[in-house]
Short mmCIF file of C-alpha atoms in Angstrom, two decimals:
data_model
loop_
_atom_site.label_atom_id
_atom_site.label_comp_id
_atom_site.label_asym_id
_atom_site.label_seq_id
_atom_site.Cartn_x
_atom_site.Cartn_y
_atom_site.Cartn_z
CA MET A 194 -15.19 35.23 9.10
CA ALA A 195 -15.40 31.47 8.83
CA ILE A 196 -12.11 29.68 9.28
CA GLU A 197 -11.79 26.51 7.27
CA ARG A 198 -10.81 23.55 9.40
CA GLN A 199 -7.74 21.64 8.41
CA ARG A 200 -8.39 18.14 7.22
CA ALA A 201 -6.70 14.93 8.34
CA VAL A 202 -6.69 11.25 7.49
CA VAL A 203 -6.22 9.25 10.70
CA LEU A 204 -5.20 5.60 10.73
CA LEU A 205 -7.50 3.88 13.20
CA SER A 206 -6.92 0.27 14.19
CA GLY A 207 -9.38 0.10 17.06
CA GLY A 208 -6.54 -0.08 19.57
CA MET A 209 -5.76 2.44 22.28
CA ASP A 210 -2.90 4.17 20.49
CA SER A 211 -4.80 4.99 17.33
CA ALA A 212 -7.86 6.03 19.37
CA THR A 213 -5.67 8.50 21.25
CA CYS A 214 -4.23 9.65 17.95
CA LEU A 215 -7.73 10.34 16.57
CA ALA A 216 -8.56 12.28 19.75
CA LEU A 217 -5.45 14.40 19.22
CA ALA A 218 -6.35 15.08 15.57
CA ALA A 219 -10.04 15.78 16.13
CA ARG A 220 -10.18 17.27 19.62
CA ARG A 221 -6.78 18.78 20.40
CA ASP A 222 -5.81 19.88 16.86
CA GLY A 223 -9.35 20.55 15.65
CA CYS A 224 -8.96 18.74 12.33
CA GLU A 225 -11.87 17.49 10.26
CA SER A 226 -10.87 13.85 10.69
CA HIS A 227 -11.37 11.01 8.23
CA ALA A 228 -10.64 7.70 9.94
CA LEU A 229 -9.24 4.78 7.95
CA SER A 230 -9.14 1.14 9.09
CA PHE A 231 -8.00 -1.96 7.24
CA ASP A 232 -9.58 -5.35 7.01
CA TYR A 233 -6.40 -7.17 6.08
CA GLY A 234 -7.15 -10.71 7.09
CA GLN A 235 -6.41 -10.20 10.78
CA ARG A 236 -7.51 -13.05 13.01
CA HIS A 237 -10.41 -11.25 14.61
CA ARG A 238 -12.86 -8.61 13.52
CA ALA A 239 -13.47 -7.19 16.97
CA GLU A 240 -10.89 -4.46 16.46
CA LEU A 241 -12.72 -3.23 13.35
CA ASP A 242 -15.95 -3.05 15.32
CA ALA A 243 -14.04 -1.16 18.00
CA ALA A 244 -12.67 1.25 15.39
CA ALA A 245 -16.19 2.06 14.21
CA VAL A 246 -17.31 2.80 17.77
CA VAL A 247 -14.26 4.92 18.52
CA ALA A 248 -14.62 6.91 15.28
CA ARG A 249 -18.19 7.78 16.22
CA GLN A 250 -17.31 8.61 19.83
CA LEU A 251 -14.52 10.96 18.83
CA GLY A 252 -16.46 12.76 16.11
CA ALA A 253 -14.67 11.57 12.98
CA ARG A 254 -16.28 13.06 9.88
CA GLU A 255 -16.34 9.57 8.35
CA HIS A 256 -14.84 6.13 8.88
CA ARG A 257 -13.85 3.79 6.08
CA ILE A 258 -12.76 0.20 6.35
CA MET A 259 -10.64 -0.78 3.39
CA ARG A 260 -10.37 -4.44 2.54
CA ILE A 261 -6.90 -5.49 1.52
CA ASP A 262 -5.47 -8.89 0.88
CA LEU A 263 -2.34 -8.62 3.02
CA GLY A 264 -3.13 -11.88 4.79
CA ALA A 265 -2.96 -13.74 1.47
CA LEU A 266 0.76 -12.99 1.40
CA GLY A 267 1.22 -14.98 4.62
CA GLY A 268 4.18 -14.57 6.93
CA SER A 269 2.62 -13.29 10.17
CA ALA A 270 0.89 -14.84 13.17
CA LEU A 271 -1.59 -11.96 13.01
CA THR A 272 -2.87 -13.02 9.60
CA ASP A 273 -1.64 -16.59 9.10
CA LEU A 274 -3.66 -19.08 11.14
CA GLY A 275 -0.83 -21.61 10.80
CA ILE A 276 1.46 -19.54 13.07
CA ALA A 277 0.71 -19.47 16.81
CA VAL A 278 0.55 -16.17 18.70
CA PRO A 279 3.25 -16.25 21.40
CA GLU A 280 2.20 -15.81 25.03
CA VAL A 281 5.65 -15.22 26.47
CA PRO A 282 8.05 -12.47 25.37
CA GLY A 283 10.67 -13.65 22.86
CA ASP A 284 13.91 -12.33 21.42
CA GLY A 285 14.15 -10.44 18.15
CA ILE A 286 11.32 -9.51 15.83
CA PRO A 287 8.17 -11.40 16.88
CA VAL A 288 6.08 -13.59 14.57
CA THR A 289 3.23 -11.10 15.00
CA TYR A 290 5.14 -8.78 12.63
CA VAL A 291 3.18 -8.24 9.40
CA PRO A 292 5.68 -7.59 6.60
CA ALA A 293 5.87 -3.95 5.58
CA ARG A 294 2.46 -3.32 7.13
CA ASN A 295 3.04 0.33 7.93
CA ALA A 296 4.37 1.02 4.45
CA VAL A 297 1.19 -0.46 3.00
CA PHE A 298 -1.18 1.27 5.45
CA LEU A 299 0.51 4.65 5.20
CA SER A 300 0.53 4.44 1.39
CA PHE A 301 -3.23 3.87 1.33
CA ALA A 302 -3.72 6.70 3.79
CA LEU A 303 -1.57 8.91 1.59
CA ALA A 304 -3.70 8.04 -1.44
CA TRP A 305 -6.88 8.91 0.42
CA ALA A 306 -5.35 12.10 1.80
CA GLU A 307 -4.58 13.18 -1.73
CA VAL A 308 -8.12 12.46 -2.88
CA LEU A 309 -9.55 14.39 0.10
CA ASP A 310 -7.02 17.21 -0.30
CA ALA A 311 -6.11 16.58 3.35
CA ASP A 312 -3.34 18.51 5.05
CA PHE A 313 -2.26 15.84 7.53
CA LEU A 314 -1.94 12.13 7.93
CA TYR A 315 -1.99 10.91 11.54
CA SER A 316 -0.56 7.58 12.64
CA GLY A 317 -0.43 6.28 16.20
CA VAL A 318 2.83 4.45 15.48
CA ASN A 319 5.00 4.17 18.55
CA ALA A 320 8.69 3.36 18.88
CA VAL A 321 8.74 2.76 22.64
CA ASP A 322 6.66 -0.42 22.81
CA TYR A 323 7.41 -1.31 19.22
CA SER A 324 8.43 -4.93 19.83
CA GLY A 325 11.24 -4.59 17.31
CA TYR A 326 9.04 -3.91 14.30
CA PRO A 327 11.33 -2.03 11.89
CA ASP A 328 8.49 0.08 10.47
CA CYS A 329 7.63 1.65 13.84
CA ARG A 330 10.84 3.64 14.16
CA PRO A 331 11.15 7.42 13.71
CA GLU A 332 13.71 6.94 10.93
CA PHE A 333 11.17 4.88 8.99
CA ILE A 334 8.54 7.60 9.41
CA ALA A 335 10.99 10.27 8.26
CA ALA A 336 11.82 8.19 5.18
CA PHE A 337 8.12 7.66 4.45
CA GLN A 338 7.55 11.41 4.66
CA ALA A 339 10.41 12.02 2.23
CA MET A 340 8.90 9.48 -0.16
CA ALA A 341 5.42 10.98 0.25
CA ASN A 342 6.80 14.41 -0.57
CA LEU A 343 7.68 13.06 -4.03
CA ALA A 344 4.64 10.84 -4.55
CA THR A 345 1.66 13.15 -4.69
CA CYS A 346 0.35 15.93 -6.85
CA ARG A 347 -0.22 18.08 -3.76
CA ALA A 348 3.49 17.82 -2.98
CA VAL A 349 4.41 18.74 -6.56
CA GLU A 350 2.27 21.84 -6.06
CA GLY A 351 4.29 22.68 -2.93
CA ARG A 352 1.63 21.54 -0.47
CA PRO A 353 2.92 18.20 0.84
CA ILE A 354 0.73 16.06 3.06
CA VAL A 355 2.36 16.17 6.49
CA LEU A 356 2.68 12.93 8.45
CA ARG A 357 2.06 13.37 12.17
CA THR A 358 3.03 10.66 14.65
CA PRO A 359 2.32 12.33 17.99
CA LEU A 360 2.69 9.12 20.03
CA MET A 361 6.08 8.14 18.62
CA SER A 362 8.12 8.71 21.76
CA LEU A 363 5.46 8.18 24.42
CA GLY A 364 5.29 5.21 26.77
CA LYS A 365 2.02 3.33 27.17
CA ALA A 366 1.24 5.06 30.47
CA GLU A 367 1.67 8.49 28.90
CA ILE A 368 -0.58 7.51 26.00
CA ILE A 369 -3.25 6.32 28.41
CA ARG A 370 -3.07 9.55 30.44
CA LEU A 371 -3.16 11.66 27.27
CA GLY A 372 -6.12 9.73 25.84
CA SER A 373 -8.01 9.83 29.13
CA GLY A 374 -7.58 13.60 29.27
CA LEU A 375 -9.12 13.87 25.79
CA GLY A 376 -12.05 11.66 26.71
CA VAL A 377 -11.03 8.46 24.91
CA ASP A 378 -13.21 5.55 26.04
CA PHE A 379 -10.51 2.89 26.37
CA ALA A 380 -13.11 0.26 27.28
CA ALA A 381 -14.23 0.50 23.64
CA THR A 382 -10.74 -0.17 22.28
CA VAL A 383 -9.22 -3.58 21.55
CA SER A 384 -5.49 -4.28 21.78
CA CYS A 385 -5.43 -8.05 22.29
CA TYR A 386 -3.87 -10.13 19.49
CA GLN A 387 -6.46 -12.83 20.08
CA ALA A 388 -9.56 -10.99 21.25
CA ASP A 389 -12.82 -12.93 20.94
CA ALA A 390 -15.65 -11.88 18.66
CA SER A 391 -16.99 -9.47 21.27
CA GLY A 392 -13.59 -7.83 21.71
CA ALA A 393 -12.89 -9.41 25.11
CA ALA A 394 -9.16 -9.75 25.69
CA CYS A 395 -7.04 -12.83 26.49
CA GLY A 396 -4.94 -11.05 29.10
CA ALA A 397 -1.87 -13.09 28.11
CA CYS A 398 -0.43 -11.92 24.78
CA ASP A 399 2.25 -9.24 24.31
CA ALA A 400 -0.37 -6.57 23.57
CA CYS A 401 -2.42 -7.40 26.67
CA ARG A 402 0.63 -7.35 28.92
CA LEU A 403 1.75 -3.95 27.58
CA ARG A 404 -1.74 -2.57 28.10
CA GLN A 405 -2.05 -3.89 31.67
CA ALA A 406 1.33 -2.44 32.57
CA GLY A 407 0.29 0.88 31.00
CA PHE A 408 -2.85 1.26 33.08
CA ALA A 409 -0.89 0.34 36.21
CA ALA A 410 1.89 2.84 35.46
CA ALA A 411 -0.65 5.55 34.62
CA GLY A 412 -2.34 4.98 37.96
CA LEU A 413 -5.68 4.49 36.20
CA PRO A 414 -8.08 1.56 36.45
CA ASP A 415 -7.72 -1.08 33.72
CA VAL A 416 -11.08 -0.79 31.95
CA THR A 417 -10.25 -3.62 29.52
CA ARG A 418 -12.90 -6.33 29.13
CA TYR A 419 -11.20 -9.67 29.71
CA ARG A 420 -12.74 -12.99 28.84
CA GLY A 421 -12.72 -15.85 31.32
CA PRO A 422 -15.03 -17.45 33.85
CA VAL A 423 -18.00 -15.20 34.58
CA ASP A 424 -18.29 -14.39 38.28
CA SER A 425 -21.81 -15.54 39.13
CA GLY A 426 -21.48 -14.57 42.81
CA MET B 35 27.57 -27.14 -7.38
CA ALA B 36 24.03 -25.85 -7.66
CA ILE B 37 23.76 -22.09 -7.74
CA GLU B 38 20.63 -20.77 -6.11
CA ARG B 39 18.71 -18.42 -8.37
CA GLN B 40 18.02 -14.98 -7.08
CA ARG B 41 14.39 -14.24 -6.44
CA ALA B 42 12.36 -11.27 -7.60
CA VAL B 43 8.90 -9.83 -7.21
CA VAL B 44 7.86 -8.20 -10.50
CA LEU B 45 4.96 -5.77 -10.76
CA LEU B 46 2.96 -6.82 -13.80
CA SER B 47 0.11 -4.68 -15.08
CA GLY B 48 -0.49 -6.49 -18.34
CA GLY B 49 0.92 -3.57 -20.31
CA MET B 50 3.99 -3.57 -22.53
CA ASP B 51 6.35 -1.92 -20.05
CA SER B 52 5.78 -4.36 -17.21
CA ALA B 53 5.88 -7.31 -19.64
CA THR B 54 9.30 -6.14 -20.79
CA CYS B 55 10.31 -5.70 -17.15
CA LEU B 56 9.32 -9.30 -16.39
CA ALA B 57 11.31 -10.48 -19.40
CA LEU B 58 14.34 -8.62 -18.07
CA ALA B 59 13.96 -10.15 -14.59
CA ALA B 60 13.25 -13.70 -15.72
CA ARG B 61 15.16 -14.02 -19.00
CA ARG B 62 18.00 -11.51 -18.95
CA ASP B 63 18.72 -11.51 -15.19
CA GLY B 64 17.72 -15.13 -14.57
CA CYS B 65 15.64 -14.42 -11.47
CA GLU B 66 12.99 -16.75 -10.13
CA SER B 67 10.18 -14.30 -10.79
CA HIS B 68 6.97 -13.86 -8.82
CA ALA B 69 4.59 -11.62 -10.73
CA LEU B 70 2.13 -9.38 -8.89
CA SER B 71 -0.90 -7.66 -10.40
CA PHE B 72 -3.58 -5.55 -8.76
CA ASP B 73 -7.30 -5.61 -9.21
CA TYR B 74 -7.86 -2.09 -7.92
CA GLY B 75 -11.15 -1.15 -9.48
CA GLN B 76 -9.76 -0.28 -12.88
CA ARG B 77 -12.36 0.19 -15.59
CA HIS B 78 -11.58 -2.99 -17.47
CA ARG B 79 -10.36 -6.44 -16.56
CA ALA B 80 -8.67 -7.15 -19.88
CA GLU B 81 -5.29 -6.03 -18.58
CA LEU B 82 -5.47 -8.55 -15.72
CA ASP B 83 -6.22 -11.31 -18.23
CA ALA B 84 -3.27 -10.06 -20.28
CA ALA B 85 -1.04 -10.13 -17.19
CA ALA B 86 -1.90 -13.78 -16.59
CA VAL B 87 -1.04 -14.68 -20.19
CA VAL B 88 2.22 -12.72 -20.12
CA ALA B 89 3.29 -14.25 -16.78
CA ARG B 90 2.84 -17.72 -18.27
CA GLN B 91 4.57 -16.85 -21.52
CA LEU B 92 7.61 -15.43 -19.75
CA GLY B 93 8.01 -18.27 -17.24
CA ALA B 94 7.05 -16.52 -13.99
CA ARG B 95 7.18 -18.94 -11.08
CA GLU B 96 3.76 -17.71 -10.01
CA HIS B 97 1.34 -14.87 -10.66
CA ARG B 98 -0.88 -13.36 -8.03
CA ILE B 99 -3.66 -10.86 -8.49
CA MET B 100 -4.23 -8.88 -5.34
CA ARG B 101 -7.60 -7.21 -4.88
CA ILE B 102 -7.36 -3.75 -3.39
CA ASP B 103 -9.98 -1.15 -2.90
CA LEU B 104 -8.13 1.82 -4.38
CA GLY B 105 -11.05 2.67 -6.62
CA ALA B 106 -13.26 3.20 -3.58
CA LEU B 107 -11.15 6.25 -2.74
CA GLY B 108 -12.18 7.88 -6.02
CA GLY B 109 -10.24 10.64 -7.70
CA SER B 110 -9.13 9.08 -11.00
CA ALA B 111 -10.64 8.54 -14.42
CA LEU B 112 -9.08 5.06 -14.38
CA THR B 113 -11.14 3.95 -11.41
CA ASP B 114 -13.95 6.49 -11.10
CA LEU B 115 -16.63 5.99 -13.74
CA GLY B 116 -17.82 9.56 -13.12
CA ILE B 117 -14.67 11.01 -14.72
CA ALA B 118 -14.25 10.74 -18.50
CA VAL B 119 -11.01 9.43 -20.01
CA PRO B 120 -9.56 12.23 -22.18
CA GLU B 121 -8.90 11.53 -25.86
CA VAL B 122 -6.79 14.61 -26.54
CA PRO B 123 -3.56 15.49 -24.73
CA GLY B 124 -4.03 18.05 -21.95
CA ASP B 125 -1.82 20.22 -19.78
CA GLY B 126 -0.60 19.23 -16.34
CA ILE B 127 -1.27 16.00 -14.49
CA PRO B 128 -4.01 14.09 -16.30
CA VAL B 129 -7.22 12.83 -14.68
CA THR B 130 -6.03 9.27 -15.34
CA TYR B 131 -3.61 9.74 -12.41
CA VAL B 132 -4.49 7.36 -9.55
CA PRO B 133 -3.42 9.02 -6.28
CA ALA B 134 -0.25 7.56 -4.81
CA ARG B 135 -0.73 4.42 -6.89
CA ASN B 136 2.93 3.52 -7.15
CA ALA B 137 3.45 4.02 -3.42
CA VAL B 138 0.60 1.59 -2.76
CA PHE B 139 1.67 -0.96 -5.38
CA LEU B 140 5.34 -0.89 -4.43
CA SER B 141 4.47 -1.22 -0.73
CA PHE B 142 2.47 -4.39 -1.43
CA ALA B 143 5.28 -5.72 -3.58
CA LEU B 144 7.71 -4.95 -0.78
CA ALA B 145 5.55 -6.87 1.70
CA TRP B 146 5.42 -9.88 -0.61
CA ALA B 147 9.15 -9.65 -1.31
CA GLU B 148 9.80 -9.82 2.41
CA VAL B 149 7.54 -12.87 2.81
CA LEU B 150 9.26 -14.60 -0.14
CA ASP B 151 12.72 -13.53 1.03
CA ALA B 152 13.17 -12.01 -2.43
CA ASP B 153 16.30 -10.09 -3.36
CA PHE B 154 14.77 -7.73 -5.90
CA LEU B 155 11.63 -5.84 -6.66
CA TYR B 156 11.16 -4.95 -10.35
CA SER B 157 8.93 -2.17 -11.55
CA GLY B 158 8.45 -1.10 -15.15
CA VAL B 159 7.94 2.51 -14.08
CA ASN B 160 9.08 4.96 -16.71
CA ALA B 161 9.87 8.65 -16.47
CA VAL B 162 10.05 9.40 -20.19
CA ASP B 163 6.42 8.88 -21.12
CA TYR B 164 5.24 9.48 -17.58
CA SER B 165 2.47 11.96 -18.42
CA GLY B 166 3.39 14.06 -15.38
CA TYR B 167 2.59 11.42 -12.75
CA PRO B 168 4.76 12.43 -9.77
CA ASP B 169 5.30 8.82 -8.65
CA CYS B 170 6.98 7.80 -11.91
CA ARG B 171 10.09 9.91 -11.42
CA PRO B 172 13.54 8.59 -10.48
CA GLU B 173 13.61 10.75 -7.33
CA PHE B 174 10.41 9.09 -6.16
CA ILE B 175 11.90 5.64 -6.74
CA ALA B 176 15.08 6.60 -4.84
CA ALA B 177 12.97 7.84 -1.93
CA PHE B 178 10.91 4.65 -1.96
CA GLN B 179 14.10 2.61 -1.82
CA ALA B 180 15.33 4.64 1.15
CA MET B 181 12.01 4.05 2.91
CA ALA B 182 12.07 0.34 2.06
CA ASN B 183 15.56 0.07 3.51
CA LEU B 184 14.06 1.01 6.88
CA ALA B 185 10.78 -0.87 6.57
CA THR B 186 11.68 -4.55 6.42
CA CYS B 187 13.29 -7.14 8.64
CA ARG B 188 15.56 -8.17 5.77
CA ALA B 189 16.90 -4.62 5.65
CA VAL B 190 17.43 -4.59 9.42
CA GLU B 191 19.51 -7.75 8.90
CA GLY B 192 21.61 -5.91 6.32
CA ARG B 193 20.00 -7.55 3.29
CA PRO B 194 17.73 -4.84 1.85
CA ILE B 195 15.35 -5.66 -0.96
CA VAL B 196 16.70 -3.83 -4.00
CA LEU B 197 14.26 -1.97 -6.22
CA ARG B 198 15.09 -2.26 -9.94
CA THR B 199 13.47 0.04 -12.49
CA PRO B 200 15.30 -0.89 -15.70
CA LEU B 201 12.91 1.01 -17.99
CA MET B 202 13.11 4.29 -16.10
CA SER B 203 14.99 6.27 -18.73
CA LEU B 204 13.95 4.42 -21.89
CA GLY B 205 11.65 5.75 -24.57
CA LYS B 206 8.74 3.64 -25.77
CA ALA B 207 10.59 2.61 -28.94
CA GLU B 208 13.57 1.40 -26.91
CA ILE B 209 11.28 -0.56 -24.61
CA ILE B 210 9.58 -2.20 -27.60
CA ARG B 211 12.93 -3.13 -29.15
CA LEU B 212 14.23 -4.46 -25.82
CA GLY B 213 11.08 -6.50 -25.21
CA SER B 214 11.02 -7.86 -28.76
CA GLY B 215 14.60 -9.02 -28.35
CA LEU B 216 13.62 -10.93 -25.22
CA GLY B 217 10.64 -12.56 -26.90
CA VAL B 218 7.84 -10.51 -25.34
CA ASP B 219 4.56 -11.13 -27.18
CA PHE B 220 3.30 -7.56 -27.32
CA ALA B 221 0.08 -8.69 -29.00
CA ALA B 222 -0.81 -10.24 -25.62
CA THR B 223 -0.32 -6.97 -23.73
CA VAL B 224 -2.93 -4.27 -23.15
CA SER B 225 -2.05 -0.60 -22.78
CA CYS B 226 -5.33 1.09 -23.71
CA TYR B 227 -7.09 3.02 -20.93
CA GLN B 228 -10.44 1.88 -22.31
CA ALA B 229 -9.78 -1.54 -23.80
CA ASP B 230 -12.86 -3.69 -24.33
CA ALA B 231 -13.44 -6.97 -22.49
CA SER B 232 -11.33 -8.87 -25.00
CA GLY B 233 -8.43 -6.44 -24.60
CA ALA B 234 -8.97 -4.74 -27.98
CA ALA B 235 -7.70 -1.16 -27.91
CA CYS B 236 -9.51 2.11 -28.68
CA GLY B 237 -6.61 3.59 -30.62
CA ALA B 238 -7.44 7.08 -29.35
CA CYS B 239 -6.41 7.49 -25.70
CA ASP B 240 -3.03 8.74 -24.42
CA ALA B 241 -1.77 5.19 -23.87
CA CYS B 242 -2.77 4.04 -27.36
CA ARG B 243 -1.13 7.04 -29.00
CA LEU B 244 2.13 6.48 -27.10
CA ARG B 245 2.12 2.82 -28.07
CA GLN B 246 1.46 3.51 -31.75
CA ALA B 247 4.26 6.06 -31.86
CA GLY B 248 6.54 3.56 -30.11
CA PHE B 249 6.05 0.82 -32.68
CA ALA B 250 6.55 3.33 -35.49
CA ALA B 251 9.76 4.72 -33.95
CA ALA B 252 11.06 1.21 -33.27
CA GLY B 253 10.50 0.30 -36.91
CA LEU B 254 8.43 -2.70 -35.85
CA PRO B 255 4.89 -3.64 -36.88
CA ASP B 256 2.15 -2.53 -34.45
CA VAL B 257 0.77 -5.89 -33.31
CA THR B 258 -1.91 -4.25 -31.12
CA ARG B 259 -5.45 -5.55 -31.56
CA TYR B 260 -7.69 -2.56 -32.22
CA ARG B 261 -11.44 -2.66 -32.04
CA GLY B 262 -13.54 -1.19 -34.80
CA PRO B 263 -15.48 -2.33 -37.85
CA VAL B 264 -14.53 -5.88 -38.83
CA ASP B 265 -13.25 -6.08 -42.38
CA SER B 266 -15.52 -8.67 -43.96
CA GLY B 267 -13.87 -8.39 -47.42
#
């Protein structure tokens, strides 16, 4: 007897967390996975290219890139070219915060999940290295789930779309170990806030520093491609 | 001493409910109002043109139209040209439902409200004539507010953005009377699901029937522009 696979929408940024999340959905949990990325006016497109590669590598059923105009609202160094990306850690919520980004992304994912009649919505959101972003906390995710349970026709029919955030309480080293065990090709992922067009990382921003520390703590080689002087030796 | 006006983001579809909602925000409540419309792949553009006119008429500080790709997800007669708009009332949730639309729209409005440091977010959502859409119910709005209270930096600082849905429990006739009293030019608004390019209404769809009944119950002339044979007499 054929068993129907459960279906999932997976938010995929092209970074290492969401790649690991897709591996969990597709490989560990066996879901038919529909990956969703956003072109929201971020400074570089390399992470979208990375998302496409990762989706293919991990066997996503399909990958969509949705264009949204979040950058037009301004207010973040990730989308507003007038705000510099910081290279040293600061206090409080950093300027790389994009207002209400997870609310917007999760709402789109919810809409697509309803269209696909998907059972799950996976997000690689993480509260450990969350840099103070309010919408990366477990209480935010719980509140989003409660809202989602009232927002969709599936939920009205008693079949709510369940939000899964399997990385929520994991440190970067644990995520890297988990992803490595599931065959995630971290060299294909981009974390850097100011990666170049090829996806090569700066090695200096918050995201790069977290990633370097993660590989070190996991005891695994840092496979990240960094830009800089080419060694011609 | 100058009193600083409170600031609001107002969702503005170009229909009569959201026009009345903008009038409440700008004229009754005296808010500096920033109107937000979405170009989300709806069948006709007339309602976006109507929104621009209404925003100007009611003194919005600015009006932005945000392009989003909701139609690409499919699943609704309002955005999917493969699904016919029904002309007779049906049972259950109608095919004009756009999945999770209010979650998506309110999330964008929340993001903009945070960028603007706005105090309020107005939505003309209405539970009385809601046609069974799950995301038009007061319990959905309450859950969205709870989520929003955890999603933004303003909220973390103890200054949450407050969602106002002043039309929630009003019938169409009450909305029409309220809007008329605040000087809303309903002739400029478009409700019809299949308005033509000029905004002229079909007179047959769910939205047209509700609107006609509303004017009749309010005891006010129906100022809607209907298409049809021109009277050359």
